[in-house]
GROMACS .gro file of C-alpha atoms in nm:
model
  400
    1MET     CA    1   4.304   9.597  -0.492
    2ALA     CA    2   4.342   9.308  -0.195
    3ILE     CA    3   4.177   8.952  -0.195
    4ALA     CA    4   4.123   9.019   0.160
    5GLU     CA    5   3.821   9.312  -0.004
    6GLN     CA    6   3.709   9.105  -0.319
    7PHE     CA    7   3.437   8.944  -0.042
    8ALA     CA    8   3.321   9.289   0.121
    9GLY     CA    9   3.013   9.427  -0.086
   10LEU     CA   10   2.883   9.077  -0.046
   11GLN     CA   11   2.591   8.997   0.242
   12MET     CA   12   2.597   8.650   0.365
   13ASP     CA   13   2.321   8.664   0.577
   14GLN     CA   14   2.070   8.729   0.263
   15LEU     CA   15   2.279   8.447   0.076
   16ILE     CA   16   2.228   8.193   0.301
   17GLY     CA   17   1.887   8.314   0.444
   18ALA     CA   18   1.704   8.362   0.177
   19PRO     CA   19   1.694   8.015   0.077
   20LEU     CA   20   1.548   7.916   0.395
   21ARG     CA   21   1.309   8.180   0.405
   22ALA     CA   22   1.129   8.007   0.031
   23ALA     CA   23   1.186   7.666   0.187
   24ALA     CA   24   0.930   7.743   0.485
   25ASP     CA   25   0.780   7.918   0.248
   26ALA     CA   26   0.718   7.681   0.055
   27SER     CA   27   0.641   7.414   0.331
   28THR     CA   28   0.338   7.651   0.439
   29GLN     CA   29   0.225   7.668   0.054
   30LEU     CA   30   0.234   7.313   0.080
   31ALA     CA   31   0.099   7.202   0.370
   32ASN     CA   32  -0.177   7.402   0.233
   33SER     CA   33  -0.198   7.271  -0.099
   34THR     CA   34  -0.236   6.882   0.151
   35ALA     CA   35  -0.559   7.088   0.341
   36ASP     CA   36  -0.722   7.227   0.055
   37PHE     CA   37  -0.713   6.889  -0.095
   38ILE     CA   38  -0.849   6.647   0.181
   39ASN     CA   39  -1.138   6.991   0.238
   40ARG     CA   40  -1.243   6.948  -0.080
   41VAL     CA   41  -1.196   6.566  -0.212
   42GLY     CA   42  -1.273   6.446   0.075
   43PHE     CA   43  -1.593   6.625   0.247
   44ASP     CA   44  -1.898   6.758   0.038
   45ASN     CA   45  -2.021   7.105   0.064
   46SER     CA   46  -2.233   7.024   0.396
   47GLY     CA   47  -1.887   6.914   0.552
   48LYS     CA   48  -1.988   6.523   0.555
   49VAL     CA   49  -1.750   6.288   0.462
   50ARG     CA   50  -1.838   6.230   0.105
   51THR     CA   51  -1.833   5.853  -0.070
   52VAL     CA   52  -1.787   5.560  -0.317
   53ALA     CA   53  -2.105   5.293  -0.371
   54PHE     CA   54  -1.949   4.983  -0.452
   55GLY     CA   55  -2.201   4.755  -0.585
   56TYR     CA   56  -2.166   4.362  -0.596
   57GLN     CA   57  -2.371   4.012  -0.596
   58ARG     CA   58  -2.306   3.765  -0.306
   59ARG     CA   59  -2.429   3.390  -0.326
   60SER     CA   60  -2.562   3.200   0.011
   61THR     CA   61  -2.693   2.891   0.059
   62ASN     CA   62  -2.960   2.821   0.243
   63GLU     CA   63  -2.989   2.490   0.451
   64ASP     CA   64  -3.341   2.428   0.256
   65GLY     CA   65  -3.108   2.338  -0.076
   66THR     CA   66  -3.200   2.763  -0.175
   67SER     CA   67  -2.999   2.973  -0.259
   68ASN     CA   68  -3.024   3.433  -0.243
   69LEU     CA   69  -2.846   3.609  -0.460
   70ASP     CA   70  -2.772   3.921  -0.248
   71GLU     CA   71  -2.681   4.240  -0.406
   72MET     CA   72  -2.456   4.387  -0.197
   73LYS     CA   73  -2.383   4.778  -0.157
   74VAL     CA   74  -2.061   4.951   0.032
   75ASP     CA   75  -1.955   5.242   0.142
   76ILE     CA   76  -1.623   5.405   0.111
   77PRO     CA   77  -1.472   5.750   0.183
   78MET     CA   78  -1.272   5.895  -0.031
   79LEU     CA   79  -1.015   5.951   0.129
   80ALA     CA   80  -0.964   5.599   0.152
   81ILE     CA   81  -0.910   5.569  -0.176
   82VAL     CA   82  -0.778   5.801  -0.364
   83PRO     CA   83  -0.322   5.900  -0.235
   84ILE     CA   84  -0.274   6.235  -0.053
   85PRO     CA   85  -0.049   6.476  -0.235
   86ASN     CA   86   0.132   6.499   0.151
   87LEU     CA   87   0.472   6.681   0.006
   88GLN     CA   88   0.745   6.849   0.242
   89VAL     CA   89   1.094   6.980   0.209
   90ASP     CA   90   1.311   6.795   0.404
   91GLU     CA   91   1.611   6.910   0.327
   92VAL     CA   92   1.820   7.253   0.205
   93ASN     CA   93   2.173   7.281   0.140
   94VAL     CA   94   2.310   7.618   0.076
   95LEU     CA   95   2.676   7.584  -0.105
   96PHE     CA   96   2.849   7.919  -0.250
   97ASP     CA   97   3.209   7.898  -0.381
   98MET     CA   98   3.437   8.187  -0.461
   99GLU     CA   99   3.719   8.268  -0.626
  100VAL     CA  100   3.958   8.518  -0.675
  101LYS     CA  101   4.228   8.525  -0.905
  102GLN     CA  102   4.441   8.811  -1.010
  103SER     CA  103   4.777   8.876  -1.149
  104GLU     CA  104   5.002   9.177  -1.234
  105ARG     CA  105   5.255   9.236  -1.453
  106GLN     CA  106   5.424   9.586  -1.555
  107GLU     CA  107   5.731   9.658  -1.802
  108SER     CA  108   5.871   9.938  -1.860
  109ALA     CA  109   6.083  10.059  -2.186
  110LEU     CA  110   6.150  10.393  -2.349
  111ASP     CA  111   6.180  10.475  -2.633
  112LEU     CA  112   6.397  10.789  -2.772
  113SER     CA  113   6.629  10.833  -3.064
  114ALA     CA  114   6.893  11.051  -3.064
  115SER     CA  115   7.156  11.103  -3.317
  116VAL     CA  116   7.491  11.299  -3.312
  117THR     CA  117   7.759  11.361  -3.617
  118GLY     CA  118   8.085  11.506  -3.543
  119THR     CA  119   8.438  11.557  -3.707
  120LEU     CA  120   8.768  11.637  -3.550
  121ASN     CA  121   9.107  11.668  -3.668
  122LEU     CA  122   9.304  11.497  -3.508
  123GLY     CA  123   9.644  11.633  -3.747
  124ILE     CA  124   9.707  11.444  -3.983
  125VAL     CA  125   9.408  11.215  -3.892
  126LYS     CA  126   9.039  11.331  -3.943
  127VAL     CA  127   8.749  11.103  -3.713
  128SER     CA  128   8.399  11.099  -3.770
  129VAL     CA  129   8.135  10.994  -3.482
  130THR     CA  130   7.759  10.936  -3.503
  131GLY     CA  131   7.568  10.834  -3.177
  132SER     CA  132   7.232  10.728  -3.131
  133VAL     CA  133   7.000  10.737  -2.808
  134SER     CA  134   6.667  10.531  -2.783
  135ALA     CA  135   6.428  10.353  -2.458
  136HIS     CA  136   6.075  10.179  -2.468
  137GLN     CA  137   5.873  10.136  -2.120
  138SER     CA  138   5.540   9.983  -2.094
  139ASN     CA  139   5.288   9.865  -1.818
  140THR     CA  140   5.054   9.530  -1.814
  141ARG     CA  141   4.789   9.465  -1.562
  142SER     CA  142   4.584   9.214  -1.570
  143SER     CA  143   4.283   9.015  -1.264
  144ASP     CA  144   3.993   8.704  -1.291
  145ASN     CA  145   3.692   8.639  -1.043
  146SER     CA  146   3.464   8.396  -1.025
  147ALA     CA  147   3.181   8.303  -0.758
  148LYS     CA  148   2.944   8.005  -0.729
  149TYR     CA  149   2.593   7.952  -0.558
  150HIS     CA  150   2.363   7.619  -0.527
  151VAL     CA  151   2.123   7.557  -0.346
  152ASP     CA  152   1.971   7.203  -0.363
  153VAL     CA  153   1.588   7.186  -0.219
  154ARG     CA  154   1.444   6.760  -0.111
  155ALA     CA  155   1.099   6.803  -0.113
  156THR     CA  156   0.945   6.403  -0.064
  157ASN     CA  157   0.554   6.299  -0.079
  158HIS     CA  158   0.481   6.199   0.357
  159GLY     CA  159   0.130   6.011   0.264
  160THR     CA  160  -0.145   5.996   0.451
  161PRO     CA  161  -0.049   6.258   0.798
  162GLU     CA  162  -0.082   6.052   1.137
  163GLY     CA  163  -0.433   6.241   1.254
  164LEU     CA  164  -0.577   6.145   0.942
  165ALA     CA  165  -0.458   5.800   0.872
  166ARG     CA  166  -0.654   5.721   1.250
  167VAL     CA  167  -0.984   5.931   1.105
  168LEU     CA  168  -0.979   5.624   0.859
  169ASP     CA  169  -0.948   5.399   1.014
  170MET     CA  170  -1.225   5.495   1.254
  171MET     CA  171  -1.399   5.512   1.022
  172ALA     CA  172  -1.337   5.169   0.781
  173ALA     CA  173  -1.378   4.957   1.097
  174ASN     CA  174  -1.812   5.102   1.099
  175VAL     CA  175  -1.800   5.044   0.760
  176ALA     CA  176  -2.010   4.683   0.624
  177PRO     CA  177  -2.177   4.585   0.334
  178MET     CA  178  -2.570   4.638   0.350
  179LEU     CA  179  -2.841   4.479   0.137
  180VAL     CA  180  -3.006   4.619  -0.144
  181GLY     CA  181  -3.234   4.296  -0.232
  182SER     CA  182  -3.234   3.957  -0.219
  183THR     CA  183  -3.342   3.697  -0.473
  184LEU     CA  184  -3.457   3.400  -0.458
  185LYS     CA  185  -3.237   3.118  -0.680
  186ASP     CA  186  -3.280   2.722  -0.693
  187GLY     CA  187  -2.893   2.562  -0.595
  188ASN     CA  188  -2.706   2.599  -0.932
  189GLY     CA  189  -2.818   2.951  -0.898
  190GLN     CA  190  -3.131   2.923  -1.154
  191ASN     CA  191  -3.529   3.079  -1.140
  192LEU     CA  192  -3.727   2.850  -0.942
  193SER     CA  193  -4.073   2.725  -0.939
  194GLU     CA  194  -4.360   2.944  -0.884
  195LYS     CA  195  -4.421   2.660  -0.591
  196ALA     CA  196  -4.105   2.615  -0.522
  197LYS     CA  197  -4.020   3.045  -0.427
  198ALA     CA  198  -4.311   3.002  -0.268
  199LYS     CA  199  -4.174   2.808  -0.024
  200ALA     CA  200  -3.887   2.909  -0.032
  201GLU     CA  201  -4.017   3.268   0.092
  202ARG     CA  202  -4.208   3.138   0.402
  203LEU     CA  203  -3.898   2.981   0.494
  204LYS     CA  204  -3.679   3.278   0.408
  205ALA     CA  205  -3.919   3.419   0.591
  206LEU     CA  206  -3.905   3.219   0.935
  207ARG     CA  207  -3.496   3.238   0.888
  208GLN     CA  208  -3.549   3.544   0.944
  209GLU     CA  209  -3.823   3.569   1.227
  210ILE     CA  210  -3.595   3.294   1.373
  211SER     CA  211  -3.226   3.583   1.345
  212GLY     CA  212  -3.444   3.863   1.446
  213ILE     CA  213  -3.528   3.689   1.816
  214GLU     CA  214  -3.160   3.539   1.876
  215ASN     CA  215  -3.068   3.882   1.833
  216SER     CA  216  -3.407   3.973   2.116
  217LEU     CA  217  -3.256   3.669   2.292
  218ASN     CA  218  -2.927   3.824   2.312
  219ALA     CA  219  -2.971   4.169   2.439
  220ALA     CA  220  -3.221   4.014   2.695
  221GLN     CA  221  -2.953   3.728   2.848
  222ASP     CA  222  -2.698   4.073   2.878
  223ASN     CA  223  -2.998   4.267   3.035
  224LEU     CA  224  -3.044   3.940   3.277
  225GLY     CA  225  -2.649   3.920   3.293
  226SER     CA  226  -2.623   4.286   3.440
  227SER     CA  227  -2.940   4.223   3.681
  228LEU     CA  228  -2.790   3.926   3.811
  229ILE     CA  229  -2.436   4.159   3.852
  230GLN     CA  230  -2.662   4.437   4.068
  231LEU     CA  231  -2.830   4.175   4.319
  232LYS     CA  232  -2.505   4.008   4.447
  233LYS     CA  233  -2.311   4.365   4.474
  234VAL     CA  234  -2.614   4.401   4.683
  235ALA     CA  235  -2.572   4.135   4.832
  236SER     CA  236  -2.224   4.193   4.936
  237SER     CA  237  -2.261   4.491   5.076
  238GLN     CA  238  -2.572   4.362   5.307
  239LEU     CA  239  -2.274   4.074   5.394
  240ASN     CA  240  -2.017   4.343   5.457
  241VAL     CA  241  -2.289   4.518   5.772
  242TYR     CA  242  -2.321   4.155   5.920
  243ARG     CA  243  -1.899   4.141   5.950
  244GLU     CA  244  -1.889   4.477   6.035
  245THR     CA  245  -2.195   4.365   6.330
  246ILE     CA  246  -1.986   4.045   6.389
  247SER     CA  247  -1.641   4.241   6.427
  248ARG     CA  248  -1.735   4.480   6.674
  249LEU     CA  249  -1.864   4.298   6.899
  250LEU     CA  250  -1.585   4.046   6.898
  251ASN     CA  251  -1.334   4.402   6.955
  252ALA     CA  252  -1.507   4.448   7.223
  253ILE     CA  253  -1.500   4.048   7.374
  254GLU     CA  254  -1.072   4.088   7.305
  255ARG     CA  255  -1.046   4.415   7.500
  256GLU     CA  256  -1.165   4.209   7.839
  257ASP     CA  257  -0.799   4.137   7.948
  258TYR     CA  258  -0.869   3.784   8.214
  259ASP     CA  259  -0.574   3.707   8.201
  260LYS     CA  260  -0.453   4.033   8.406
  261GLN     CA  261  -0.700   4.005   8.599
  262LEU     CA  262  -0.636   3.663   8.722
  263LYS     CA  263  -0.316   3.726   8.833
  264GLU     CA  264  -0.501   3.999   9.058
  265ALA     CA  265  -0.771   3.840   9.235
  266ALA     CA  266  -0.687   3.781   9.579
  267THR     CA  267  -0.905   3.568   9.675
  268ASP     CA  268  -0.973   3.190   9.507
  269GLU     CA  269  -1.404   3.335   9.437
  270GLU     CA  270  -1.240   3.649   9.260
  271ARG     CA  271  -1.043   3.404   9.003
  272GLU     CA  272  -1.302   3.200   9.009
  273LEU     CA  273  -1.585   3.426   8.945
  274ILE     CA  274  -1.371   3.536   8.648
  275GLU     CA  275  -1.340   3.214   8.552
  276GLU     CA  276  -1.655   3.152   8.437
  277GLU     CA  277  -1.662   3.526   8.286
  278LYS     CA  278  -1.388   3.379   8.058
  279ARG     CA  279  -1.524   3.112   7.988
  280ALA     CA  280  -1.894   3.262   7.904
  281SER     CA  281  -1.660   3.530   7.649
  282ASP     CA  282  -1.515   3.196   7.531
  283GLU     CA  283  -1.857   3.074   7.431
  284LYS     CA  284  -1.962   3.425   7.319
  285ALA     CA  285  -1.669   3.456   7.078
  286LEU     CA  286  -1.696   3.141   6.945
  287ALA     CA  287  -2.118   3.159   6.864
  288TYR     CA  288  -2.034   3.474   6.706
  289THR     CA  289  -1.753   3.309   6.483
  290GLN     CA  290  -2.068   3.056   6.408
  291THR     CA  291  -2.326   3.231   6.369
  292MET     CA  292  -2.081   3.459   6.077
  293ASP     CA  293  -1.981   3.153   5.933
  294SER     CA  294  -2.339   2.987   5.866
  295VAL     CA  295  -2.417   3.379   5.733
  296ASN     CA  296  -2.133   3.364   5.474
  297GLN     CA  297  -2.242   3.034   5.389
  298SER     CA  298  -2.637   3.127   5.350
  299PHE     CA  299  -2.487   3.507   5.076
  300GLY     CA  300  -2.241   3.231   4.958
  301THR     CA  301  -2.460   2.985   4.817
  302PHE     CA  302  -2.683   3.312   4.706
  303GLN     CA  303  -2.376   3.450   4.473
  304ASN     CA  304  -2.298   3.074   4.343
  305GLN     CA  305  -2.699   2.992   4.221
  306ALA     CA  306  -2.863   3.301   4.194
  307GLY     CA  307  -2.908   3.320   3.850
  308GLU     CA  308  -3.074   2.943   3.918
  309PHE     CA  309  -3.308   3.024   4.194
  310ILE     CA  310  -3.441   3.332   3.932
  311LYS     CA  311  -3.530   3.075   3.659
  312MET     CA  312  -3.689   2.887   3.976
  313ILE     CA  313  -3.839   3.215   4.081
  314VAL     CA  314  -4.016   3.269   3.732
  315ASP     CA  315  -4.046   2.905   3.641
  316SER     CA  316  -4.271   2.810   3.959
  317GLY     CA  317  -4.510   3.133   3.851
  318SER     CA  318  -4.514   3.250   4.191
  319ILE     CA  319  -4.385   3.629   4.226
  320PRO     CA  320  -4.318   3.738   4.562
  321GLU     CA  321  -4.368   4.079   4.749
  322GLY     CA  322  -4.033   4.111   4.889
  323ILE     CA  323  -3.737   3.882   4.875
  324SER     CA  324  -3.791   3.492   4.773
  325GLU     CA  325  -3.761   3.232   5.106
  326MET     CA  326  -3.557   3.003   4.823
  327PHE     CA  327  -3.271   3.206   4.841
  328ALA     CA  328  -3.255   3.117   5.267
  329LEU     CA  329  -3.074   3.454   5.299
  330LYS     CA  330  -2.961   3.520   5.697
  331ALA     CA  331  -2.903   3.793   5.966
  332VAL     CA  332  -2.756   3.897   6.244
  333ASP     CA  333  -2.893   4.131   6.464
  334LYS     CA  334  -2.763   4.394   6.726
  335GLU     CA  335  -2.638   4.080   7.003
  336GLY     CA  336  -2.422   3.897   6.721
  337ASN     CA  337  -2.703   3.628   6.661
  338GLU     CA  338  -2.888   3.487   6.383
  339VAL     CA  339  -3.194   3.553   6.233
  340GLY     CA  340  -3.365   3.548   5.934
  341TYR     CA  341  -3.340   3.802   5.672
  342SER     CA  342  -3.607   4.061   5.724
  343SER     CA  343  -3.732   4.389   5.601
  344GLU     CA  344  -3.583   4.535   5.901
  345GLU     CA  345  -3.223   4.419   5.727
  346THR     CA  346  -3.058   4.777   5.574
  347TYR     CA  347  -3.041   4.620   5.214
  348TYR     CA  348  -3.376   4.514   5.181
  349ALA     CA  349  -3.525   4.721   4.969
  350ALA     CA  350  -3.213   4.741   4.772
  351MET     CA  351  -3.216   4.358   4.747
  352VAL     CA  352  -3.627   4.324   4.673
  353ALA     CA  353  -3.540   4.600   4.413
  354ALA     CA  354  -3.351   4.416   4.271
  355GLN     CA  355  -3.513   4.078   4.240
  356LYS     CA  356  -3.774   4.198   4.149
  357GLY     CA  357  -3.569   4.375   3.833
  358ALA     CA  358  -3.368   3.976   3.779
  359ILE     CA  359  -3.742   3.903   3.708
  360ASN     CA  360  -3.877   4.103   3.525
  361ASN     CA  361  -3.558   4.003   3.282
  362GLN     CA  362  -3.560   3.627   3.320
  363ASN     CA  363  -3.961   3.623   3.263
  364ASN     CA  364  -3.845   3.815   2.932
  365VAL     CA  365  -3.563   3.546   2.854
  366SER     CA  366  -3.826   3.215   2.893
  367ARG     CA  367  -4.053   3.377   2.646
  368LEU     CA  368  -3.810   3.461   2.399
  369GLU     CA  369  -3.671   3.121   2.449
  370ASN     CA  370  -4.029   2.983   2.343
  371GLU     CA  371  -4.050   3.158   2.074
  372LEU     CA  372  -3.723   3.084   1.912
  373PHE     CA  373  -3.777   2.726   2.017
  374GLU     CA  374  -4.141   2.710   1.812
  375LYS     CA  375  -3.983   2.943   1.557
  376LYS     CA  376  -3.743   2.666   1.439
  377ALA     CA  377  -3.974   2.390   1.561
  378GLN     CA  378  -4.160   2.555   1.202
  379TYR     CA  379  -3.917   2.582   1.048
  380SER     CA  380  -3.812   2.258   1.051
  381ASP     CA  381  -4.139   2.073   0.976
  382GLU     CA  382  -4.181   2.333   0.656
  383VAL     CA  383  -3.817   2.210   0.558
  384ALA     CA  384  -3.943   1.943   0.623
  385GLY     CA  385  -4.290   1.922   0.408
  386LYS     CA  386  -4.469   1.906   0.707
  387ALA     CA  387  -4.862   2.095   0.661
  388PRO     CA  388  -4.870   2.223   1.008
  389ALA     CA  389  -5.157   2.099   1.221
  390LEU     CA  390  -5.479   2.289   1.172
  391PRO     CA  391  -5.740   2.360   1.490
  392VAL     CA  392  -6.064   2.113   1.514
  393LYS     CA  393  -6.375   2.294   1.494
  394GLN     CA  394  -6.668   2.284   1.612
  395ASP     CA  395  -6.879   2.092   1.410
  396ASP     CA  396  -6.618   1.848   1.364
  397GLU     CA  397  -6.579   1.715   1.759
  398VAL     CA  398  -6.739   1.408   1.778
  399GLN     CA  399  -7.142   1.437   1.964
  400GLY     CA  400  -7.048   1.169   2.251
   0.00000   0.00000   0.00000
């Protein structure tokens, strides 16, 4: 058989494709294994994230010299603390080597044997002849075939998948220690006496109240800032209305081409009349510009000092029904004249609503600021050991 015929029966597509299909199936099984691990370890039966609770103690020092021994707890997602199997087939190498060795040797020999004996008389000479014939024949054939088939598969752990890593980052952003319990101690971490403990408990309660008021005050200040922004936005919209009015009036004046009319005037009287109209138009344009400048200035002052105006209104104790006169806002009528800001204006109702919201938020801020001041004063007196002032009874009053 020829050497080339040795490869005729080999299915190369099977030799190469079968390992690749097996690697693809293995990748699917590995992905399913990762998904199964995440579902089984990371989530409970109800679909919620499975967490591990870690407890520890934290000690903090108070202003009065005592300390708090806090029992803290933090819940960590299970997937964040265990390695996640994520094997993936990275490389598949298929190596196929075939070596064909063929050798053939042929030997032919004939082994035949025969003998002949005869006598020949030649007169006085007698000749005797003896002969033999032999032959040898042999055939020899040898061949050698060898093949090597090697498949190399490499798989590595790719760590936490990118999508899961992002989810874990979001969870980690919301993980915070939680206070489970707290015990008052002295500055050295020892137990307090009953009297010192009672004082420390009062101070602790005051600190908690102060912290609560501060949080409420921050929220109230944010609300006040938002309401002031809304008030300024409405004021800007109102100012744009005035600018459009003045712009329209100025454009109407500029459409009059007095220079052309002067050139076309036939008499001195016509030219004088046109020049008078031109002077009147210039004066009117100047008046429009001055009006707009005055209105811009009033609204600019309002924008810069809106918060101060609102606080002044609250401190005065007199809440206006309409827009406060403290704002000193100016307006423009349809003819371009400067007038006071009144209920006839386009955004007057919106301004009143925004002003009311700002006043309410300022009231809340002022109230919380007073509460915070009183609580801090009470805390300072408690730390200093000052007894709170007792109310005077009616029987104790000195009769005149």
